[in-house]
Amino acid sequence: MHFKCGFVTILGKPNVGKSTLLNKLVGQKVSIVSPKPQTTRNVVTGILNGQDYQVVFLDTPGIHKVKNSLDEYMEKSIEKSLEGIDLILYMLDGTKKFQQEELEEVSAYANGKTPVIIVVSKVDDSSMDRLYPELAKLNVLDKVKEIIPISSFTGQNLDVLKEYILKFMPEGPAMYPTDSVTDSSERFLASEIIREKSLWLLQEEIPHGIAVAIDNFIEGDDLTKIDATIFCEKENHKKIIIGKNGEKLKKIAEESRKAIEKMLGHKVFLTMWVKVKEKWRDSDLLVNNLGYNKKDLD
């Protein structure tokens, strides 16, 4: 029996379900999810292991227009994720009309050297009467290898998607330990968990101008001590994050601590602060200092 191993990049607009699909495929949460667009900022690696295969998925930030230094980092990370891969999964939201820009984009990828599979997500939330006309728009994309409607929520067609993915994986040894599900550090995952809980609990109160820095991460056998700082761009945002009598920040910390404890498998002592860095997304220096360093992608 020949072992297969390959790399797959997941592309698509913000909020089409890329991170949800990745988590579902690898069977564990490795990429944070929220209702807000552009939740994913870094390329996150998820690893699917089987008896005779290993598939390394690269979950990318949503493709969007560049407005600031943080956007430049995300755009560069997408470009980097396309180097030396074996397959592209281009995701379209099955609950919305496919935009011409998306069709042109996927067509451009399909005309390149890397095979492309279109994944139409969220079909459990879309009626067939509405979905069929949209799927018909894809008929002109003759260079696309497959078009697979899926639901990450119900699991519909995920096995079919896996089968097609494996068809494009080359023979070769595993690139990571076969019990790994991600190459992200626990420190990075902890910061992402805190950012995810912040996005969920703040909802529409705060725009995307928050970042999380892990100041200390001291792991013991039975207890990990973490000091973390949430950075925002305005003083009034800081007040919202902290909340009346500190209740909002306390809730964010509580939810984050529980999730980090689940990840690490032991108790966590989490201390959190909130600080203001005005217009940090526009500053190369501040963006780099908060963990989004474009030089790391060179």
PDB file of C-alpha atoms in Angstrom:
ATOM      1  CA  MET A   1       0.000   0.000   0.000  1.00  0.00           C
ATOM      2  CA  HIS A   2       1.463   3.353  -1.071  1.00  0.00           C
ATOM      3  CA  PHE A   3       1.315   6.302   1.357  1.00  0.00           C
ATOM      4  CA  LYS A   4       0.038   9.643   0.085  1.00  0.00           C
ATOM      5  CA  CYS A   5       0.868  13.080   1.450  1.00  0.00           C
ATOM      6  CA  GLY A   6       0.059  16.493   0.016  1.00  0.00           C
ATOM      7  CA  PHE A   7      -0.832  20.100   0.685  1.00  0.00           C
ATOM      8  CA  VAL A   8      -4.226  21.724   0.112  1.00  0.00           C
ATOM      9  CA  THR A   9      -4.935  25.462   0.317  1.00  0.00           C
ATOM     10  CA  ILE A  10      -8.470  26.595   1.174  1.00  0.00           C
ATOM     11  CA  LEU A  11      -9.421  29.886  -0.500  1.00  0.00           C
ATOM     12  CA  GLY A  12     -12.538  32.029  -0.634  1.00  0.00           C
ATOM     13  CA  LYS A  13     -14.178  35.262   0.458  1.00  0.00           C
ATOM     14  CA  PRO A  14     -14.565  36.083   4.164  1.00  0.00           C
ATOM     15  CA  ASN A  15     -17.222  34.081   6.024  1.00  0.00           C
ATOM     16  CA  VAL A  16     -17.765  31.363   3.409  1.00  0.00           C
ATOM     17  CA  GLY A  17     -16.939  28.685   5.996  1.00  0.00           C
ATOM     18  CA  LYS A  18     -13.246  27.936   5.376  1.00  0.00           C
ATOM     19  CA  SER A  19     -12.275  27.561   9.033  1.00  0.00           C
ATOM     20  CA  THR A  20     -15.411  25.574   9.861  1.00  0.00           C
ATOM     21  CA  LEU A  21     -14.640  23.159   7.029  1.00  0.00           C
ATOM     22  CA  LEU A  22     -11.026  22.779   8.151  1.00  0.00           C
ATOM     23  CA  ASN A  23     -12.058  21.992  11.731  1.00  0.00           C
ATOM     24  CA  LYS A  24     -14.603  19.463  10.479  1.00  0.00           C
ATOM     25  CA  LEU A  25     -12.143  17.734   8.140  1.00  0.00           C
ATOM     26  CA  VAL A  26      -9.409  17.267  10.739  1.00  0.00           C
ATOM     27  CA  GLY A  27     -11.921  16.379  13.459  1.00  0.00           C
ATOM     28  CA  GLN A  28     -10.679  18.994  15.915  1.00  0.00           C
ATOM     29  CA  LYS A  29     -10.773  22.744  16.308  1.00  0.00           C
ATOM     30  CA  VAL A  30      -7.550  24.212  14.949  1.00  0.00           C
ATOM     31  CA  SER A  31      -8.902  27.457  13.437  1.00  0.00           C
ATOM     32  CA  ILE A  32     -11.105  29.970  15.225  1.00  0.00           C
ATOM     33  CA  VAL A  33     -14.594  30.788  13.964  1.00  0.00           C
ATOM     34  CA  SER A  34     -16.863  33.797  14.456  1.00  0.00           C
ATOM     35  CA  PRO A  35     -19.741  35.487  12.598  1.00  0.00           C
ATOM     36  CA  LYS A  36     -17.441  38.382  11.684  1.00  0.00           C
ATOM     37  CA  PRO A  37     -15.650  38.517   8.330  1.00  0.00           C
ATOM     38  CA  GLN A  38     -11.844  38.145   8.304  1.00  0.00           C
ATOM     39  CA  THR A  39     -11.732  36.291  11.604  1.00  0.00           C
ATOM     40  CA  THR A  40      -8.758  34.308  10.263  1.00  0.00           C
ATOM     41  CA  ARG A  41      -5.641  36.492   9.991  1.00  0.00           C
ATOM     42  CA  ASN A  42      -2.845  33.936   9.822  1.00  0.00           C
ATOM     43  CA  VAL A  43      -2.589  30.891   7.598  1.00  0.00           C
ATOM     44  CA  VAL A  44      -3.584  28.041   9.914  1.00  0.00           C
ATOM     45  CA  THR A  45      -2.416  24.496   9.298  1.00  0.00           C
ATOM     46  CA  GLY A  46      -4.766  21.580   9.880  1.00  0.00           C
ATOM     47  CA  ILE A  47      -3.600  17.991   9.394  1.00  0.00           C
ATOM     48  CA  LEU A  48      -5.854  15.098   8.374  1.00  0.00           C
ATOM     49  CA  ASN A  49      -4.299  11.697   9.052  1.00  0.00           C
ATOM     50  CA  GLY A  50      -5.417   8.327   7.722  1.00  0.00           C
ATOM     51  CA  GLN A  51      -3.972   4.844   7.584  1.00  0.00           C
ATOM     52  CA  ASP A  52      -2.311   5.471   4.231  1.00  0.00           C
ATOM     53  CA  TYR A  53      -2.413   9.244   3.845  1.00  0.00           C
ATOM     54  CA  GLN A  54      -1.733  12.624   5.397  1.00  0.00           C
ATOM     55  CA  VAL A  55      -3.362  15.788   4.035  1.00  0.00           C
ATOM     56  CA  VAL A  56      -2.039  19.147   5.202  1.00  0.00           C
ATOM     57  CA  PHE A  57      -4.650  21.901   4.871  1.00  0.00           C
ATOM     58  CA  LEU A  58      -3.812  25.600   4.840  1.00  0.00           C
ATOM     59  CA  ASP A  59      -6.721  27.765   6.005  1.00  0.00           C
ATOM     60  CA  THR A  60      -6.269  31.288   4.660  1.00  0.00           C
ATOM     61  CA  PRO A  61      -7.664  34.717   5.540  1.00  0.00           C
ATOM     62  CA  GLY A  62     -10.671  35.719   3.462  1.00  0.00           C
ATOM     63  CA  ILE A  63      -9.733  37.290   0.133  1.00  0.00           C
ATOM     64  CA  HIS A  64     -10.545  40.997   0.288  1.00  0.00           C
ATOM     65  CA  LYS A  65      -9.313  44.460  -0.702  1.00  0.00           C
ATOM     66  CA  VAL A  66      -6.134  45.704   0.946  1.00  0.00           C
ATOM     67  CA  LYS A  67      -6.722  48.754   3.147  1.00  0.00           C
ATOM     68  CA  ASN A  68      -3.929  48.736   5.742  1.00  0.00           C
ATOM     69  CA  SER A  69      -0.744  47.051   6.918  1.00  0.00           C
ATOM     70  CA  LEU A  70      -2.640  44.154   8.502  1.00  0.00           C
ATOM     71  CA  ASP A  71      -4.423  43.538   5.190  1.00  0.00           C
ATOM     72  CA  GLU A  72      -1.054  43.523   3.425  1.00  0.00           C
ATOM     73  CA  TYR A  73       0.133  40.812   5.819  1.00  0.00           C
ATOM     74  CA  MET A  74      -2.969  38.715   5.157  1.00  0.00           C
ATOM     75  CA  GLU A  75      -2.674  39.139   1.384  1.00  0.00           C
ATOM     76  CA  LYS A  76       0.974  38.085   1.492  1.00  0.00           C
ATOM     77  CA  SER A  77       0.102  35.072   3.658  1.00  0.00           C
ATOM     78  CA  ILE A  78      -2.427  33.938   1.017  1.00  0.00           C
ATOM     79  CA  GLU A  79       0.209  34.237  -1.718  1.00  0.00           C
ATOM     80  CA  LYS A  80       2.667  32.239   0.415  1.00  0.00           C
ATOM     81  CA  SER A  81       0.071  29.507   1.025  1.00  0.00           C
ATOM     82  CA  LEU A  82      -0.132  28.834  -2.727  1.00  0.00           C
ATOM     83  CA  GLU A  83       3.536  27.903  -3.064  1.00  0.00           C
ATOM     84  CA  GLY A  84       4.280  24.231  -3.644  1.00  0.00           C
ATOM     85  CA  ILE A  85       0.771  22.930  -2.999  1.00  0.00           C
ATOM     86  CA  ASP A  86      -1.056  20.048  -4.666  1.00  0.00           C
ATOM     87  CA  LEU A  87      -4.681  21.222  -4.665  1.00  0.00           C
ATOM     88  CA  ILE A  88      -6.831  24.319  -4.172  1.00  0.00           C
ATOM     89  CA  LEU A  89     -10.247  24.189  -2.557  1.00  0.00           C
ATOM     90  CA  TYR A  90     -12.080  27.349  -3.590  1.00  0.00           C
ATOM     91  CA  MET A  91     -15.136  27.902  -1.407  1.00  0.00           C
ATOM     92  CA  LEU A  92     -18.356  29.637  -2.393  1.00  0.00           C
ATOM     93  CA  ASP A  93     -21.221  30.423  -0.012  1.00  0.00           C
ATOM     94  CA  GLY A  94     -24.264  28.389  -1.064  1.00  0.00           C
ATOM     95  CA  THR A  95     -26.628  30.777   0.724  1.00  0.00           C
ATOM     96  CA  LYS A  96     -25.636  33.743  -1.446  1.00  0.00           C
ATOM     97  CA  LYS A  97     -25.472  34.626  -5.114  1.00  0.00           C
ATOM     98  CA  PHE A  98     -22.054  33.918  -6.577  1.00  0.00           C
ATOM     99  CA  GLN A  99     -20.361  37.181  -7.496  1.00  0.00           C
ATOM    100  CA  GLN A 100     -18.699  37.742 -10.864  1.00  0.00           C
ATOM    101  CA  GLU A 101     -15.505  38.635  -9.025  1.00  0.00           C
ATOM    102  CA  GLU A 102     -15.491  35.210  -7.373  1.00  0.00           C
ATOM    103  CA  LEU A 103     -16.094  33.403 -10.663  1.00  0.00           C
ATOM    104  CA  GLU A 104     -13.275  35.303 -12.345  1.00  0.00           C
ATOM    105  CA  GLU A 105     -10.989  34.569  -9.423  1.00  0.00           C
ATOM    106  CA  VAL A 106     -11.642  30.837  -9.354  1.00  0.00           C
ATOM    107  CA  SER A 107     -11.309  30.734 -13.152  1.00  0.00           C
ATOM    108  CA  ALA A 108      -7.876  32.337 -12.891  1.00  0.00           C
ATOM    109  CA  TYR A 109      -6.769  29.744 -10.339  1.00  0.00           C
ATOM    110  CA  ALA A 110      -8.224  26.914 -12.433  1.00  0.00           C
ATOM    111  CA  ASN A 111      -6.211  28.057 -15.430  1.00  0.00           C
ATOM    112  CA  GLY A 112      -3.015  27.752 -13.418  1.00  0.00           C
ATOM    113  CA  LYS A 113      -0.929  24.641 -12.771  1.00  0.00           C
ATOM    114  CA  THR A 114      -2.601  23.588  -9.506  1.00  0.00           C
ATOM    115  CA  PRO A 115      -5.891  21.645  -9.780  1.00  0.00           C
ATOM    116  CA  VAL A 116      -8.958  23.352  -8.312  1.00  0.00           C
ATOM    117  CA  ILE A 117     -12.060  21.919  -6.671  1.00  0.00           C
ATOM    118  CA  ILE A 118     -14.976  24.261  -6.013  1.00  0.00           C
ATOM    119  CA  VAL A 119     -16.635  23.633  -2.652  1.00  0.00           C
ATOM    120  CA  VAL A 120     -20.113  25.140  -2.293  1.00  0.00           C
ATOM    121  CA  SER A 121     -20.743  25.510   1.441  1.00  0.00           C
ATOM    122  CA  LYS A 122     -23.800  25.845   3.688  1.00  0.00           C
ATOM    123  CA  VAL A 123     -26.124  23.965   1.324  1.00  0.00           C
ATOM    124  CA  ASP A 124     -28.207  22.888   4.331  1.00  0.00           C
ATOM    125  CA  ASP A 125     -29.257  26.551   4.668  1.00  0.00           C
ATOM    126  CA  SER A 126     -30.158  26.995   0.998  1.00  0.00           C
ATOM    127  CA  SER A 127     -33.182  25.745  -0.948  1.00  0.00           C
ATOM    128  CA  MET A 128     -32.563  23.811  -4.161  1.00  0.00           C
ATOM    129  CA  ASP A 129     -34.692  26.308  -6.103  1.00  0.00           C
ATOM    130  CA  ARG A 130     -32.279  29.039  -5.132  1.00  0.00           C
ATOM    131  CA  LEU A 131     -29.093  26.967  -5.339  1.00  0.00           C
ATOM    132  CA  TYR A 132     -29.508  25.371  -8.787  1.00  0.00           C
ATOM    133  CA  PRO A 133     -29.345  28.651 -10.767  1.00  0.00           C
ATOM    134  CA  GLU A 134     -26.165  29.536  -8.913  1.00  0.00           C
ATOM    135  CA  LEU A 135     -24.599  26.149  -9.584  1.00  0.00           C
ATOM    136  CA  ALA A 136     -25.453  26.615 -13.272  1.00  0.00           C
ATOM    137  CA  LYS A 137     -23.122  29.642 -13.320  1.00  0.00           C
ATOM    138  CA  LEU A 138     -20.235  27.283 -12.645  1.00  0.00           C
ATOM    139  CA  ASN A 139     -20.776  25.234 -15.806  1.00  0.00           C
ATOM    140  CA  VAL A 140     -18.550  27.583 -17.818  1.00  0.00           C
ATOM    141  CA  LEU A 141     -15.589  26.830 -15.526  1.00  0.00           C
ATOM    142  CA  ASP A 142     -14.445  23.830 -17.540  1.00  0.00           C
ATOM    143  CA  LYS A 143     -10.925  23.802 -16.052  1.00  0.00           C
ATOM    144  CA  VAL A 144     -12.282  23.172 -12.534  1.00  0.00           C
ATOM    145  CA  LYS A 145     -11.807  19.506 -11.599  1.00  0.00           C
ATOM    146  CA  GLU A 146     -14.937  19.052  -9.462  1.00  0.00           C
ATOM    147  CA  ILE A 147     -17.821  21.032  -7.948  1.00  0.00           C
ATOM    148  CA  ILE A 148     -18.928  19.626  -4.595  1.00  0.00           C
ATOM    149  CA  PRO A 149     -21.807  21.071  -2.524  1.00  0.00           C
ATOM    150  CA  ILE A 150     -21.245  20.427   1.185  1.00  0.00           C
ATOM    151  CA  SER A 151     -22.542  21.215   4.630  1.00  0.00           C
ATOM    152  CA  SER A 152     -19.979  21.367   7.419  1.00  0.00           C
ATOM    153  CA  PHE A 153     -22.876  21.531   9.880  1.00  0.00           C
ATOM    154  CA  THR A 154     -24.596  18.283   8.827  1.00  0.00           C
ATOM    155  CA  GLY A 155     -21.525  16.621   7.293  1.00  0.00           C
ATOM    156  CA  GLN A 156     -23.236  16.318   3.910  1.00  0.00           C
ATOM    157  CA  ASN A 157     -20.783  15.255   1.172  1.00  0.00           C
ATOM    158  CA  LEU A 158     -17.696  15.655   3.382  1.00  0.00           C
ATOM    159  CA  ASP A 159     -16.742  12.021   2.712  1.00  0.00           C
ATOM    160  CA  VAL A 160     -17.138  12.674  -1.004  1.00  0.00           C
ATOM    161  CA  LEU A 161     -14.918  15.741  -0.706  1.00  0.00           C
ATOM    162  CA  LYS A 162     -12.241  13.725   1.132  1.00  0.00           C
ATOM    163  CA  GLU A 163     -12.273  11.081  -1.614  1.00  0.00           C
ATOM    164  CA  TYR A 164     -11.695  13.681  -4.324  1.00  0.00           C
ATOM    165  CA  ILE A 165      -8.992  15.426  -2.300  1.00  0.00           C
ATOM    166  CA  LEU A 166      -7.076  12.156  -1.943  1.00  0.00           C
ATOM    167  CA  LYS A 167      -7.182  11.615  -5.705  1.00  0.00           C
ATOM    168  CA  PHE A 168      -4.928  14.635  -6.113  1.00  0.00           C
ATOM    169  CA  MET A 169      -2.490  13.832  -3.320  1.00  0.00           C
ATOM    170  CA  PRO A 170       0.909  12.562  -4.505  1.00  0.00           C
ATOM    171  CA  GLU A 171       2.672   9.535  -3.087  1.00  0.00           C
ATOM    172  CA  GLY A 172       5.195  10.391  -0.414  1.00  0.00           C
ATOM    173  CA  PRO A 173       6.004  10.170   3.289  1.00  0.00           C
ATOM    174  CA  ALA A 174       4.123  12.072   5.999  1.00  0.00           C
ATOM    175  CA  MET A 175       5.402  15.608   6.538  1.00  0.00           C
ATOM    176  CA  TYR A 176       4.251  15.787  10.164  1.00  0.00           C
ATOM    177  CA  PRO A 177       3.878  13.269  13.019  1.00  0.00           C
ATOM    178  CA  THR A 178       0.797  11.188  12.225  1.00  0.00           C
ATOM    179  CA  ASP A 179      -0.824  12.070  15.564  1.00  0.00           C
ATOM    180  CA  SER A 180      -0.623  15.826  14.865  1.00  0.00           C
ATOM    181  CA  VAL A 181      -3.660  17.915  13.887  1.00  0.00           C
ATOM    182  CA  THR A 182      -1.854  21.260  13.546  1.00  0.00           C
ATOM    183  CA  ASP A 183       1.622  22.765  13.584  1.00  0.00           C
ATOM    184  CA  SER A 184       0.448  25.832  15.516  1.00  0.00           C
ATOM    185  CA  SER A 185       2.005  26.341  18.946  1.00  0.00           C
ATOM    186  CA  GLU A 186      -0.116  26.203  22.100  1.00  0.00           C
ATOM    187  CA  ARG A 187       0.855  29.816  22.739  1.00  0.00           C
ATOM    188  CA  PHE A 188      -0.527  30.865  19.345  1.00  0.00           C
ATOM    189  CA  LEU A 189      -3.682  28.775  19.815  1.00  0.00           C
ATOM    190  CA  ALA A 190      -4.267  30.373  23.224  1.00  0.00           C
ATOM    191  CA  SER A 191      -4.083  33.865  21.715  1.00  0.00           C
ATOM    192  CA  GLU A 192      -6.495  32.843  18.952  1.00  0.00           C
ATOM    193  CA  ILE A 193      -8.946  31.390  21.483  1.00  0.00           C
ATOM    194  CA  ILE A 194      -8.966  34.674  23.398  1.00  0.00           C
ATOM    195  CA  ARG A 195      -9.524  36.627  20.173  1.00  0.00           C
ATOM    196  CA  GLU A 196     -12.337  34.259  19.153  1.00  0.00           C
ATOM    197  CA  LYS A 197     -14.132  34.618  22.504  1.00  0.00           C
ATOM    198  CA  SER A 198     -13.740  38.385  22.260  1.00  0.00           C
ATOM    199  CA  LEU A 199     -15.295  38.479  18.791  1.00  0.00           C
ATOM    200  CA  TRP A 200     -18.224  36.298  19.868  1.00  0.00           C
ATOM    201  CA  LEU A 201     -18.950  38.120  23.133  1.00  0.00           C
ATOM    202  CA  LEU A 202     -18.494  41.630  21.751  1.00  0.00           C
ATOM    203  CA  GLN A 203     -20.459  40.856  18.549  1.00  0.00           C
ATOM    204  CA  GLU A 204     -21.163  44.170  16.788  1.00  0.00           C
ATOM    205  CA  GLU A 205     -19.933  46.359  19.644  1.00  0.00           C
ATOM    206  CA  ILE A 206     -16.303  46.333  18.503  1.00  0.00           C
ATOM    207  CA  PRO A 207     -14.985  46.283  14.938  1.00  0.00           C
ATOM    208  CA  HIS A 208     -12.135  44.015  13.914  1.00  0.00           C
ATOM    209  CA  GLY A 209      -9.532  46.324  15.412  1.00  0.00           C
ATOM    210  CA  ILE A 210      -8.524  43.993  18.236  1.00  0.00           C
ATOM    211  CA  ALA A 211      -5.428  41.862  18.614  1.00  0.00           C
ATOM    212  CA  VAL A 212      -4.227  39.572  21.381  1.00  0.00           C
ATOM    213  CA  ALA A 213      -0.673  39.271  22.656  1.00  0.00           C
ATOM    214  CA  ILE A 214       0.470  36.507  25.009  1.00  0.00           C
ATOM    215  CA  ASP A 215       2.900  38.217  27.377  1.00  0.00           C
ATOM    216  CA  ASN A 216       3.749  35.100  29.402  1.00  0.00           C
ATOM    217  CA  PHE A 217       2.999  31.411  28.847  1.00  0.00           C
ATOM    218  CA  ILE A 218       4.395  29.277  31.657  1.00  0.00           C
ATOM    219  CA  GLU A 219       3.301  25.663  31.383  1.00  0.00           C
ATOM    220  CA  GLY A 220       3.560  23.230  34.275  1.00  0.00           C
ATOM    221  CA  ASP A 221       2.413  19.659  34.724  1.00  0.00           C
ATOM    222  CA  ASP A 222      -0.886  20.574  36.365  1.00  0.00           C
ATOM    223  CA  LEU A 223      -1.203  24.322  35.783  1.00  0.00           C
ATOM    224  CA  THR A 224      -0.389  26.760  32.983  1.00  0.00           C
ATOM    225  CA  LYS A 225      -0.087  30.466  33.799  1.00  0.00           C
ATOM    226  CA  ILE A 226      -0.933  32.845  30.968  1.00  0.00           C
ATOM    227  CA  ASP A 227      -0.721  36.643  30.884  1.00  0.00           C
ATOM    228  CA  ALA A 228      -2.529  38.123  27.885  1.00  0.00           C
ATOM    229  CA  THR A 229      -3.290  41.602  26.583  1.00  0.00           C
ATOM    230  CA  ILE A 230      -6.152  42.588  24.289  1.00  0.00           C
ATOM    231  CA  PHE A 231      -5.182  45.563  22.154  1.00  0.00           C
ATOM    232  CA  CYS A 232      -7.812  47.844  20.636  1.00  0.00           C
ATOM    233  CA  GLU A 233      -7.652  51.076  18.642  1.00  0.00           C
ATOM    234  CA  LYS A 234      -9.770  53.526  20.680  1.00  0.00           C
ATOM    235  CA  GLU A 235     -10.286  54.424  24.326  1.00  0.00           C
ATOM    236  CA  ASN A 236     -14.055  53.950  24.053  1.00  0.00           C
ATOM    237  CA  HIS A 237     -13.436  50.454  22.627  1.00  0.00           C
ATOM    238  CA  LYS A 238     -11.363  49.675  25.715  1.00  0.00           C
ATOM    239  CA  LYS A 239     -14.281  50.676  27.926  1.00  0.00           C
ATOM    240  CA  ILE A 240     -16.639  48.407  25.972  1.00  0.00           C
ATOM    241  CA  ILE A 241     -14.243  45.446  26.182  1.00  0.00           C
ATOM    242  CA  ILE A 242     -13.870  45.901  29.941  1.00  0.00           C
ATOM    243  CA  GLY A 243     -17.600  46.521  30.430  1.00  0.00           C
ATOM    244  CA  LYS A 244     -19.494  47.791  33.440  1.00  0.00           C
ATOM    245  CA  ASN A 245     -17.584  46.878  36.592  1.00  0.00           C
ATOM    246  CA  GLY A 246     -15.272  44.766  34.441  1.00  0.00           C
ATOM    247  CA  GLU A 247     -18.019  42.216  33.698  1.00  0.00           C
ATOM    248  CA  LYS A 248     -17.382  41.929  29.927  1.00  0.00           C
ATOM    249  CA  LEU A 249     -13.645  41.328  30.307  1.00  0.00           C
ATOM    250  CA  LYS A 250     -14.345  38.867  33.109  1.00  0.00           C
ATOM    251  CA  LYS A 251     -16.675  36.918  30.796  1.00  0.00           C
ATOM    252  CA  ILE A 252     -14.124  36.910  27.955  1.00  0.00           C
ATOM    253  CA  ALA A 253     -11.447  35.651  30.356  1.00  0.00           C
ATOM    254  CA  GLU A 254     -13.735  32.965  31.800  1.00  0.00           C
ATOM    255  CA  GLU A 255     -14.772  31.603  28.396  1.00  0.00           C
ATOM    256  CA  SER A 256     -11.181  31.759  27.141  1.00  0.00           C
ATOM    257  CA  ARG A 257      -9.821  29.974  30.205  1.00  0.00           C
ATOM    258  CA  LYS A 258     -12.308  27.117  29.852  1.00  0.00           C
ATOM    259  CA  ALA A 259     -11.451  26.641  26.168  1.00  0.00           C
ATOM    260  CA  ILE A 260      -7.689  26.766  26.789  1.00  0.00           C
ATOM    261  CA  GLU A 261      -8.061  24.261  29.648  1.00  0.00           C
ATOM    262  CA  LYS A 262      -9.907  21.938  27.276  1.00  0.00           C
ATOM    263  CA  MET A 263      -7.093  22.273  24.744  1.00  0.00           C
ATOM    264  CA  LEU A 264      -4.268  21.721  27.261  1.00  0.00           C
ATOM    265  CA  GLY A 265      -6.023  19.130  29.396  1.00  0.00           C
ATOM    266  CA  HIS A 266      -5.271  20.807  32.718  1.00  0.00           C
ATOM    267  CA  LYS A 267      -5.967  23.919  34.795  1.00  0.00           C
ATOM    268  CA  VAL A 268      -5.125  27.391  33.519  1.00  0.00           C
ATOM    269  CA  PHE A 269      -4.567  30.597  35.468  1.00  0.00           C
ATOM    270  CA  LEU A 270      -5.334  33.401  33.004  1.00  0.00           C
ATOM    271  CA  THR A 271      -4.689  37.086  33.655  1.00  0.00           C
ATOM    272  CA  MET A 272      -5.866  39.627  31.087  1.00  0.00           C
ATOM    273  CA  TRP A 273      -5.413  43.321  30.421  1.00  0.00           C
ATOM    274  CA  VAL A 274      -6.778  45.733  27.803  1.00  0.00           C
ATOM    275  CA  LYS A 275      -4.594  48.404  26.191  1.00  0.00           C
ATOM    276  CA  VAL A 276      -5.071  50.978  23.442  1.00  0.00           C
ATOM    277  CA  LYS A 277      -2.803  51.203  20.398  1.00  0.00           C
ATOM    278  CA  GLU A 278      -4.376  53.762  18.084  1.00  0.00           C
ATOM    279  CA  LYS A 279      -4.533  52.795  14.407  1.00  0.00           C
ATOM    280  CA  TRP A 280      -2.322  49.766  14.993  1.00  0.00           C
ATOM    281  CA  ARG A 281      -3.574  48.112  11.793  1.00  0.00           C
ATOM    282  CA  ASP A 282      -2.071  50.996   9.768  1.00  0.00           C
ATOM    283  CA  SER A 283       1.397  50.714  11.305  1.00  0.00           C
ATOM    284  CA  ASP A 284       3.915  48.170   9.978  1.00  0.00           C
ATOM    285  CA  LEU A 285       5.780  48.333  13.293  1.00  0.00           C
ATOM    286  CA  LEU A 286       2.725  47.714  15.471  1.00  0.00           C
ATOM    287  CA  VAL A 287       1.343  45.037  13.132  1.00  0.00           C
ATOM    288  CA  ASN A 288       4.719  43.252  13.279  1.00  0.00           C
ATOM    289  CA  ASN A 289       4.920  43.573  17.065  1.00  0.00           C
ATOM    290  CA  LEU A 290       1.476  42.002  17.431  1.00  0.00           C
ATOM    291  CA  GLY A 291       2.531  38.874  15.585  1.00  0.00           C
ATOM    292  CA  TYR A 292       1.694  39.685  11.957  1.00  0.00           C
ATOM    293  CA  ASN A 293       5.210  40.103  10.589  1.00  0.00           C
ATOM    294  CA  LYS A 294       5.420  40.128   6.791  1.00  0.00           C
ATOM    295  CA  LYS A 295       9.130  39.227   6.954  1.00  0.00           C
ATOM    296  CA  ASP A 296       8.168  35.850   8.435  1.00  0.00           C
ATOM    297  CA  LEU A 297       6.499  35.079   5.107  1.00  0.00           C
ATOM    298  CA  ASP A 298       9.596  35.726   2.977  1.00  0.00           C
TER     299      ASP A 298
END
